[in-house]
mmCIF file of C-alpha atoms in Angstrom:
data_model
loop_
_atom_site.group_PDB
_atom_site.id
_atom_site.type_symbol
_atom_site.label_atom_id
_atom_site.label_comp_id
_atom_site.label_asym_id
_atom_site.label_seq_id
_atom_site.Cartn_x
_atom_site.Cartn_y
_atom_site.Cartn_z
ATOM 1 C CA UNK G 1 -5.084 39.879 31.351
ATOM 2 C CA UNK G 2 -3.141 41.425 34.158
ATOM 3 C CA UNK G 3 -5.754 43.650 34.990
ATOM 4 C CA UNK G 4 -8.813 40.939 34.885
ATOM 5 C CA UNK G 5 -6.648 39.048 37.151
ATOM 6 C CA UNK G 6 -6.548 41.456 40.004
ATOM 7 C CA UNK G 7 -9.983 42.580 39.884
ATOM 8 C CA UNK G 8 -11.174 39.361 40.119
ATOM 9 C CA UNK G 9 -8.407 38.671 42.658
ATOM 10 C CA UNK G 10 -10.109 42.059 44.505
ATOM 11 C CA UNK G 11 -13.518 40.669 44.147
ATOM 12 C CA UNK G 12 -12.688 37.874 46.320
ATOM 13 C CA UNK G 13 -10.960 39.182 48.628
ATOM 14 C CA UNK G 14 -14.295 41.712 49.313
ATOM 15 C CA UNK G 15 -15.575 38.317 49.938
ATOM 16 C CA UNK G 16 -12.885 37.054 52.203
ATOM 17 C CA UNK G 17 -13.362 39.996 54.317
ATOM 18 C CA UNK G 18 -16.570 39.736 55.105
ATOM 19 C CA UNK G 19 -17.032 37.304 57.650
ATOM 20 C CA UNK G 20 -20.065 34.699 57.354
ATOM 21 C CA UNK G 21 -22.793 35.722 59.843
ATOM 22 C CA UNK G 22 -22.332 39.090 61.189
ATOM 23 C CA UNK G 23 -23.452 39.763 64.923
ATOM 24 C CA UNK G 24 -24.406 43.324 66.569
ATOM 25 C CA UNK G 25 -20.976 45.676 66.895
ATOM 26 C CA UNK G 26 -19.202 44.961 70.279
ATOM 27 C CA UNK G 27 -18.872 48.693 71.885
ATOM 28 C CA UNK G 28 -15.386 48.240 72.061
ATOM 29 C CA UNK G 29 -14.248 45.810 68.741
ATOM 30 C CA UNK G 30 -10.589 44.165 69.415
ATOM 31 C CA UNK G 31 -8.815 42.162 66.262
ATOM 32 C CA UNK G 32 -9.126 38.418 66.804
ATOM 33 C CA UNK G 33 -5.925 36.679 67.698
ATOM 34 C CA UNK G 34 -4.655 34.511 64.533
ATOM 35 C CA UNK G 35 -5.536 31.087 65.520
ATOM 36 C CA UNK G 36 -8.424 31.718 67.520
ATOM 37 C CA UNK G 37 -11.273 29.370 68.187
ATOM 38 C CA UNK G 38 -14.344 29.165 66.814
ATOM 39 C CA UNK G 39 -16.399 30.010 69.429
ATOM 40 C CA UNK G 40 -13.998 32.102 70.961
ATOM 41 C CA UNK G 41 -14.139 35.166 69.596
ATOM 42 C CA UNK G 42 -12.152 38.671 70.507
ATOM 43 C CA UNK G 43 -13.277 41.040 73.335
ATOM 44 C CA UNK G 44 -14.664 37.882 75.387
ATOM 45 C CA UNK G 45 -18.328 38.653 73.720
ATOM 46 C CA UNK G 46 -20.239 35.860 71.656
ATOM 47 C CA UNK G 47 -20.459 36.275 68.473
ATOM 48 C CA UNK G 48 -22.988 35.075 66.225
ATOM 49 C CA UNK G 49 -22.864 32.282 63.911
ATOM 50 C CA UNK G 50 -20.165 29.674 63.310
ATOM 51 C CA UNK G 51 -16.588 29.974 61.928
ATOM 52 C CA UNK G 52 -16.541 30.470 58.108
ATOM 53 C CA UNK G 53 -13.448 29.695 55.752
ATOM 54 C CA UNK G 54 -13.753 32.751 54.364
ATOM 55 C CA UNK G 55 -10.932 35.002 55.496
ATOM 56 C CA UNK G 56 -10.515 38.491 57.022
ATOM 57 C CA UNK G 57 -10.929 38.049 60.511
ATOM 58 C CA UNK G 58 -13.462 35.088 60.205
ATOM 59 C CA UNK G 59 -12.280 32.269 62.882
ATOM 60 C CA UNK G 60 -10.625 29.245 60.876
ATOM 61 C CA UNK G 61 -12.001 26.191 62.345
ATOM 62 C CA UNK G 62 -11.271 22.762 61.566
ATOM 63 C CA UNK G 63 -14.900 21.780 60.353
ATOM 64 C CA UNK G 64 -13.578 24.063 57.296
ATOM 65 C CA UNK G 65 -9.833 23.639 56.600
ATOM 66 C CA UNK G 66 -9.578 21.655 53.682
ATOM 67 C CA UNK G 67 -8.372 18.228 54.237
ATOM 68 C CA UNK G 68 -5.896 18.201 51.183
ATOM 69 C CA UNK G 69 -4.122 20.974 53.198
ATOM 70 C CA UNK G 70 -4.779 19.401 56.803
ATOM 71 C CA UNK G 71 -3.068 15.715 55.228
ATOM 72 C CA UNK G 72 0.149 17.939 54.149
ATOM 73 C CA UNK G 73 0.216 19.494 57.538
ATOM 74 C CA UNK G 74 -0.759 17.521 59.863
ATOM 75 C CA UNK G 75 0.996 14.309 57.940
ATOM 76 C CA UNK G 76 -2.313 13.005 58.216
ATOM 77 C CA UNK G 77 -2.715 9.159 56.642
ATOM 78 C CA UNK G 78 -5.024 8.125 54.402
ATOM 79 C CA UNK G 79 -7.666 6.462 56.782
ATOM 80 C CA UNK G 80 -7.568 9.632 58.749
ATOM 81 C CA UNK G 81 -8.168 11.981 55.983
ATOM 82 C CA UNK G 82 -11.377 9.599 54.798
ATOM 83 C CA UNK G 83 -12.758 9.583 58.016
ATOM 84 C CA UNK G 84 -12.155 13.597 58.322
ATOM 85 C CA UNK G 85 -13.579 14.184 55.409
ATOM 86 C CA UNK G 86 -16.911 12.217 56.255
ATOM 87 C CA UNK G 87 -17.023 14.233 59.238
ATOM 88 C CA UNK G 88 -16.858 18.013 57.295
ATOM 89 C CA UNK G 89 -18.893 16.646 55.190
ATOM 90 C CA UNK G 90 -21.841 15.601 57.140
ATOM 91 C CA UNK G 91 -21.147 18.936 59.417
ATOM 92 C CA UNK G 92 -21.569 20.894 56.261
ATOM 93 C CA UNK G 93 -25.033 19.149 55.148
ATOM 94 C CA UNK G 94 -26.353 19.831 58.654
ATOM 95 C CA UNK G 95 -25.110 23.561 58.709
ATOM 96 C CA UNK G 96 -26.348 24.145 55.339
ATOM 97 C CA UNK G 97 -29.761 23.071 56.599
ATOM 98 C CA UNK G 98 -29.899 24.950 59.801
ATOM 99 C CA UNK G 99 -28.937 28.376 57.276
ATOM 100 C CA UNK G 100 -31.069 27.622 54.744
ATOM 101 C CA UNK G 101 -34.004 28.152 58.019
ATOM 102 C CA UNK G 102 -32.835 31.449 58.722
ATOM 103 C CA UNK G 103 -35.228 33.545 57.005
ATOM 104 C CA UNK G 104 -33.851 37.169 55.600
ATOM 105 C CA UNK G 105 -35.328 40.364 58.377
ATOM 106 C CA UNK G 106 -36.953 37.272 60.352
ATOM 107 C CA UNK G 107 -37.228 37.236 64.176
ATOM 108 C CA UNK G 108 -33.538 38.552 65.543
ATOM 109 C CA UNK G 109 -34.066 36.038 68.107
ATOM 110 C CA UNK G 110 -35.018 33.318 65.704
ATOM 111 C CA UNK G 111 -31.970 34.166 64.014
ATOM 112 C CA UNK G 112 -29.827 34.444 67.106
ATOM 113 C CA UNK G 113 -30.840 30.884 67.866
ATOM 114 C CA UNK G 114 -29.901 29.429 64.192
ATOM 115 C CA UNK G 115 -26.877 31.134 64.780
ATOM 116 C CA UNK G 116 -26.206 29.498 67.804
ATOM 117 C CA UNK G 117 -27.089 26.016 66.609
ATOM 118 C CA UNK G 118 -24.429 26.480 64.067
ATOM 119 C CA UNK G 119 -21.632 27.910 66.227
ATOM 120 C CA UNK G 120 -22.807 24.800 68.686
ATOM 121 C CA UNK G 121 -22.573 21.879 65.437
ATOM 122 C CA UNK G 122 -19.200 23.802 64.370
ATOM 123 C CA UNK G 123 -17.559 22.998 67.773
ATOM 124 C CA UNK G 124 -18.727 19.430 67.500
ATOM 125 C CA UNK G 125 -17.652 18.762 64.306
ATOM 126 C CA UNK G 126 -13.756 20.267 65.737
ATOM 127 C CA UNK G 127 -14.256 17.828 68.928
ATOM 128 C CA UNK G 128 -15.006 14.934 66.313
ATOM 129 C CA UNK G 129 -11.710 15.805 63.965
ATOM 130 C CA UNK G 130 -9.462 16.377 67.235
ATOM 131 C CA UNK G 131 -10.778 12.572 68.053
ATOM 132 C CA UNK G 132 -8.940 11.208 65.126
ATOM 133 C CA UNK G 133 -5.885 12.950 65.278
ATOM 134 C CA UNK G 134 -2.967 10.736 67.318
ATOM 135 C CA UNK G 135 -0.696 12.792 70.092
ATOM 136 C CA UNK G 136 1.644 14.131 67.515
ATOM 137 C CA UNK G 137 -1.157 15.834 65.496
ATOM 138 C CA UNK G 138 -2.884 17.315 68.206
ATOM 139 C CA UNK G 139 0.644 18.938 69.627
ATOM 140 C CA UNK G 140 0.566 20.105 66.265
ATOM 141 C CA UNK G 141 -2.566 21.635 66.228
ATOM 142 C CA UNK G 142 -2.448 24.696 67.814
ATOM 143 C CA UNK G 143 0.370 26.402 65.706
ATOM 144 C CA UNK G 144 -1.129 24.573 62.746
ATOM 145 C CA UNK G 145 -4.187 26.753 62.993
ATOM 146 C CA UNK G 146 -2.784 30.212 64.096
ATOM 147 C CA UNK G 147 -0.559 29.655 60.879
ATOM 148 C CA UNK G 148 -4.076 28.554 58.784
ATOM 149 C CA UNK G 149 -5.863 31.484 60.216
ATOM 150 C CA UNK G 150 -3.387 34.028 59.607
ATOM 151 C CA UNK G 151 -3.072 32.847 56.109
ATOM 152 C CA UNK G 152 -6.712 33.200 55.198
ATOM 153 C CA UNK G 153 -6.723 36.663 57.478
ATOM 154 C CA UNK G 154 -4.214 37.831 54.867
ATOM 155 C CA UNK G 155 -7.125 37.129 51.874
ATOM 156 C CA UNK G 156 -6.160 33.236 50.772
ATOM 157 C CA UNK G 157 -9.031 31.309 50.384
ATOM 158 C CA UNK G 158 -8.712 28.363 52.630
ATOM 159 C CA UNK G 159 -9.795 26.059 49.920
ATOM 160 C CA UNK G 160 -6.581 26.959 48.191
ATOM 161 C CA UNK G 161 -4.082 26.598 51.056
ATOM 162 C CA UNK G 162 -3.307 23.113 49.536
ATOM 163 C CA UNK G 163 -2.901 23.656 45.880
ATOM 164 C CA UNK G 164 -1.248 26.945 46.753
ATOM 165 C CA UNK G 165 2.114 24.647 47.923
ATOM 166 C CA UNK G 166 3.640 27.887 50.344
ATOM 167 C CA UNK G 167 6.891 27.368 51.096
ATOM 168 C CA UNK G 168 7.926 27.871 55.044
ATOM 169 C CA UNK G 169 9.391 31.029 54.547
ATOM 170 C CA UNK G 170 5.926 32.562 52.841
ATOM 171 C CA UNK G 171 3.810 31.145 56.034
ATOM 172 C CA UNK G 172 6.098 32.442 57.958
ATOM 173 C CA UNK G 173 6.257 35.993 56.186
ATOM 174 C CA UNK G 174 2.376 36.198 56.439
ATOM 175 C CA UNK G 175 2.136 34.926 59.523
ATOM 176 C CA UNK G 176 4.411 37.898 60.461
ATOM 177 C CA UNK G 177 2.547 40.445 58.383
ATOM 178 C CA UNK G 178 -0.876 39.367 60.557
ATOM 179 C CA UNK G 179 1.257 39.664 63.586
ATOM 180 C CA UNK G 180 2.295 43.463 63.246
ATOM 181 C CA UNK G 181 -1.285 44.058 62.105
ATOM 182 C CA UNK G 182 -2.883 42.958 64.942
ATOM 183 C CA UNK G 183 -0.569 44.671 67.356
ATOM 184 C CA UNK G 184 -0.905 48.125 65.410
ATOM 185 C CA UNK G 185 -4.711 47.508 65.547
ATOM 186 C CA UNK G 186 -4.981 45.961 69.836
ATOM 187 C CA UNK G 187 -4.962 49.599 71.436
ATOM 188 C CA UNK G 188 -6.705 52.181 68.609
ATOM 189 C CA UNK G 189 -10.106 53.729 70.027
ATOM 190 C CA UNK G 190 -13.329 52.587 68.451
ATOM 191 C CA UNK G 191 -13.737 55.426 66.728
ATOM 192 C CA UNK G 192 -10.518 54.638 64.528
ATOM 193 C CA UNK G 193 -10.481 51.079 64.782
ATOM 194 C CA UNK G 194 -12.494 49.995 61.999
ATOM 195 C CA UNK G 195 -11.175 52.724 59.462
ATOM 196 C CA UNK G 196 -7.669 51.435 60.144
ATOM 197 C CA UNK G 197 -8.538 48.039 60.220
ATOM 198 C CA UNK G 198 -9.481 48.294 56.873
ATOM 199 C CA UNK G 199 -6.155 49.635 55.507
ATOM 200 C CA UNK G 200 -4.425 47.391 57.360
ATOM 201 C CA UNK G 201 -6.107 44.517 56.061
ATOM 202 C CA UNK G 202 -5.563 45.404 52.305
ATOM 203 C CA UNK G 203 -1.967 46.346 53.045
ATOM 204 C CA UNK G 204 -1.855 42.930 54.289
ATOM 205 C CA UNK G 205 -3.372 41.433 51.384
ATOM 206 C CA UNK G 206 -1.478 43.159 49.028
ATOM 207 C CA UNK G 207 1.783 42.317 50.639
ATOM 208 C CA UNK G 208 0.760 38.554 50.813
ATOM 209 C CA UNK G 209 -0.070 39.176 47.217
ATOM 210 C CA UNK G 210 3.380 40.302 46.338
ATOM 211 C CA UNK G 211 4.894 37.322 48.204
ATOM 212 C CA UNK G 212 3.510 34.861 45.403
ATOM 213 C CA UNK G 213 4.825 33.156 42.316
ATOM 214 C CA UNK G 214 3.315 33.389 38.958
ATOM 215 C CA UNK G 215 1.897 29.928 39.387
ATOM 216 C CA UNK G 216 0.379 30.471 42.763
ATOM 217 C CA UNK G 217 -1.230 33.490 41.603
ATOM 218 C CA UNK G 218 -2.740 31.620 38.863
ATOM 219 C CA UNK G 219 -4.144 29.577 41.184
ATOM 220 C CA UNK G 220 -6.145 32.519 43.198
ATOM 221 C CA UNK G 221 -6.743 33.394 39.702
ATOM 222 C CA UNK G 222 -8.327 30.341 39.247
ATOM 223 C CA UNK G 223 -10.192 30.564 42.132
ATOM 224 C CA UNK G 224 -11.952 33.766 42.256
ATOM 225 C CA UNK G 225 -13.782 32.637 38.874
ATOM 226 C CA UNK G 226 -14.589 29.692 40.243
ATOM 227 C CA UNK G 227 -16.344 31.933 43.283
ATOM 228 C CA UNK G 228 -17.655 34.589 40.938
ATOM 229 C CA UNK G 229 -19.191 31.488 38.554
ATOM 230 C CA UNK G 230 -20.813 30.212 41.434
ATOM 231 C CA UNK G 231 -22.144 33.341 42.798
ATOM 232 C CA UNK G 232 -24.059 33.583 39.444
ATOM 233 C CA UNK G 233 -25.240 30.241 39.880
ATOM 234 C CA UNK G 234 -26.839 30.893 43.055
ATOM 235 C CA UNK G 235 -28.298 34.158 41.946
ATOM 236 C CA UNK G 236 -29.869 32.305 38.917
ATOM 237 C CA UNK G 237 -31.732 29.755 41.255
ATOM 238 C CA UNK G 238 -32.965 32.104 43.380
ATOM 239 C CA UNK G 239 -34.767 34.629 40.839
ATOM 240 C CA UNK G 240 -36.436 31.109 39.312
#
């Protein structure tokens, strides 16, 4: 059982690490700053395609974080979360359509332009959230999602972050961890950068890994057959 677990706990963190939409190589790649924006991304280039939830170095955006974890958070009330989550929801309809016209070894500038269309609707739906926040939230914000994005960086699925229940001192830890990785990564040459990047990011995962109870872990458990029992799903449709 032990074993199943972390394989399938491996499996999804492949996934995490993968980023949504992947755009041409910067010639010099930097690590992305925990926290960063959406459409900011690292080295000042743009990158293609909008800010997925799943981790690695994919940009955490609001139109993503799961409310349930946002409410606890943010102390978000109950008309708030409704309206927030009519707003991802309607974002995620839209984006799912503007994907689904992205055609596999189409035009690259056909793509390009989906991919900026999504980036563009991501933003949006961030400007609409930030709208219903009051002061206090939106002072909140900004460590709120360098915290949320070095979580998922360390391979948590956002759309656990709010049945996981961290404590303050295991945000804090990873948040940490993330830190040290991203200043051992900021100065390596390209030509070692992405080898190290990708120890660094399973010694990250493992050691946020190591930081969780039994029950928490049953939760990723959870989780990544949830993921792999949907990935089947979607590979049935698509061969019918």
């Amino acid at each position: 059982m032990k074993t199943n677990f972390w394989k399938a706990l491996g499996a999804t963190s492949v996934l995490l690490l993968m980023g949504s939409v992947n755009a041409k190589a910067q010639d010099d790649p930097k690590p992305v700053p925990p926290g960063a924006p959406v459409d900011a991304p690292a080295g000042g280039g743009q990158r293609q395609g909008g800010g997925g939830q799943r981790g690695g170095q994919g940009r955490v955006s609001l139109s993503t974080v799961p409310v349930l974890y946002m409410k606890s958070e943010l102390k978000l009330t109950d008309e708030q979360a409704t309206k927030i989550t009519a707003i991802q929801t309607k974002a995620q309809d839209e984006i799912k359509a503007m994907r689904a016209a992205i055609t596999p070894g189409g035009d690259p500038m056909t793509r390009r332009e989906a991919n900026m269309k999504v980036q563009e609707a991501n933003k949006k739906t961030d400007d609409e959230i930030k709208a219903v926040l009051n002061e206090d939230q939106t002072k909140m914000l900004p460590d709120f999602m360098k915290e949320t994005q070095a979580l998922v960086g360390a391979g948590l699925p956002a759309t656990t972050l709010g049945d996981l229940k961290l404590t303050p001192e295991q945000k804090k830890k990873i948040v940490e961890l993330t830190d040290k990785m991203q200043a051992d990564l900021k100065d390596l040459p390209r030509a070692e950068y992405r080898a190290k990047q990708r120890e660094l990011r399973k010694d990250l995962s493992e050691k946020a890994m190591a930081l969780m109870t039994d029950e928490q872990k049953e939760t990723l458990k959870k989780n990544a057959s949830g993921m792999k029992a949907k990935r089947v799903k979607a590979g049935a449709k698509e061969t019918e």
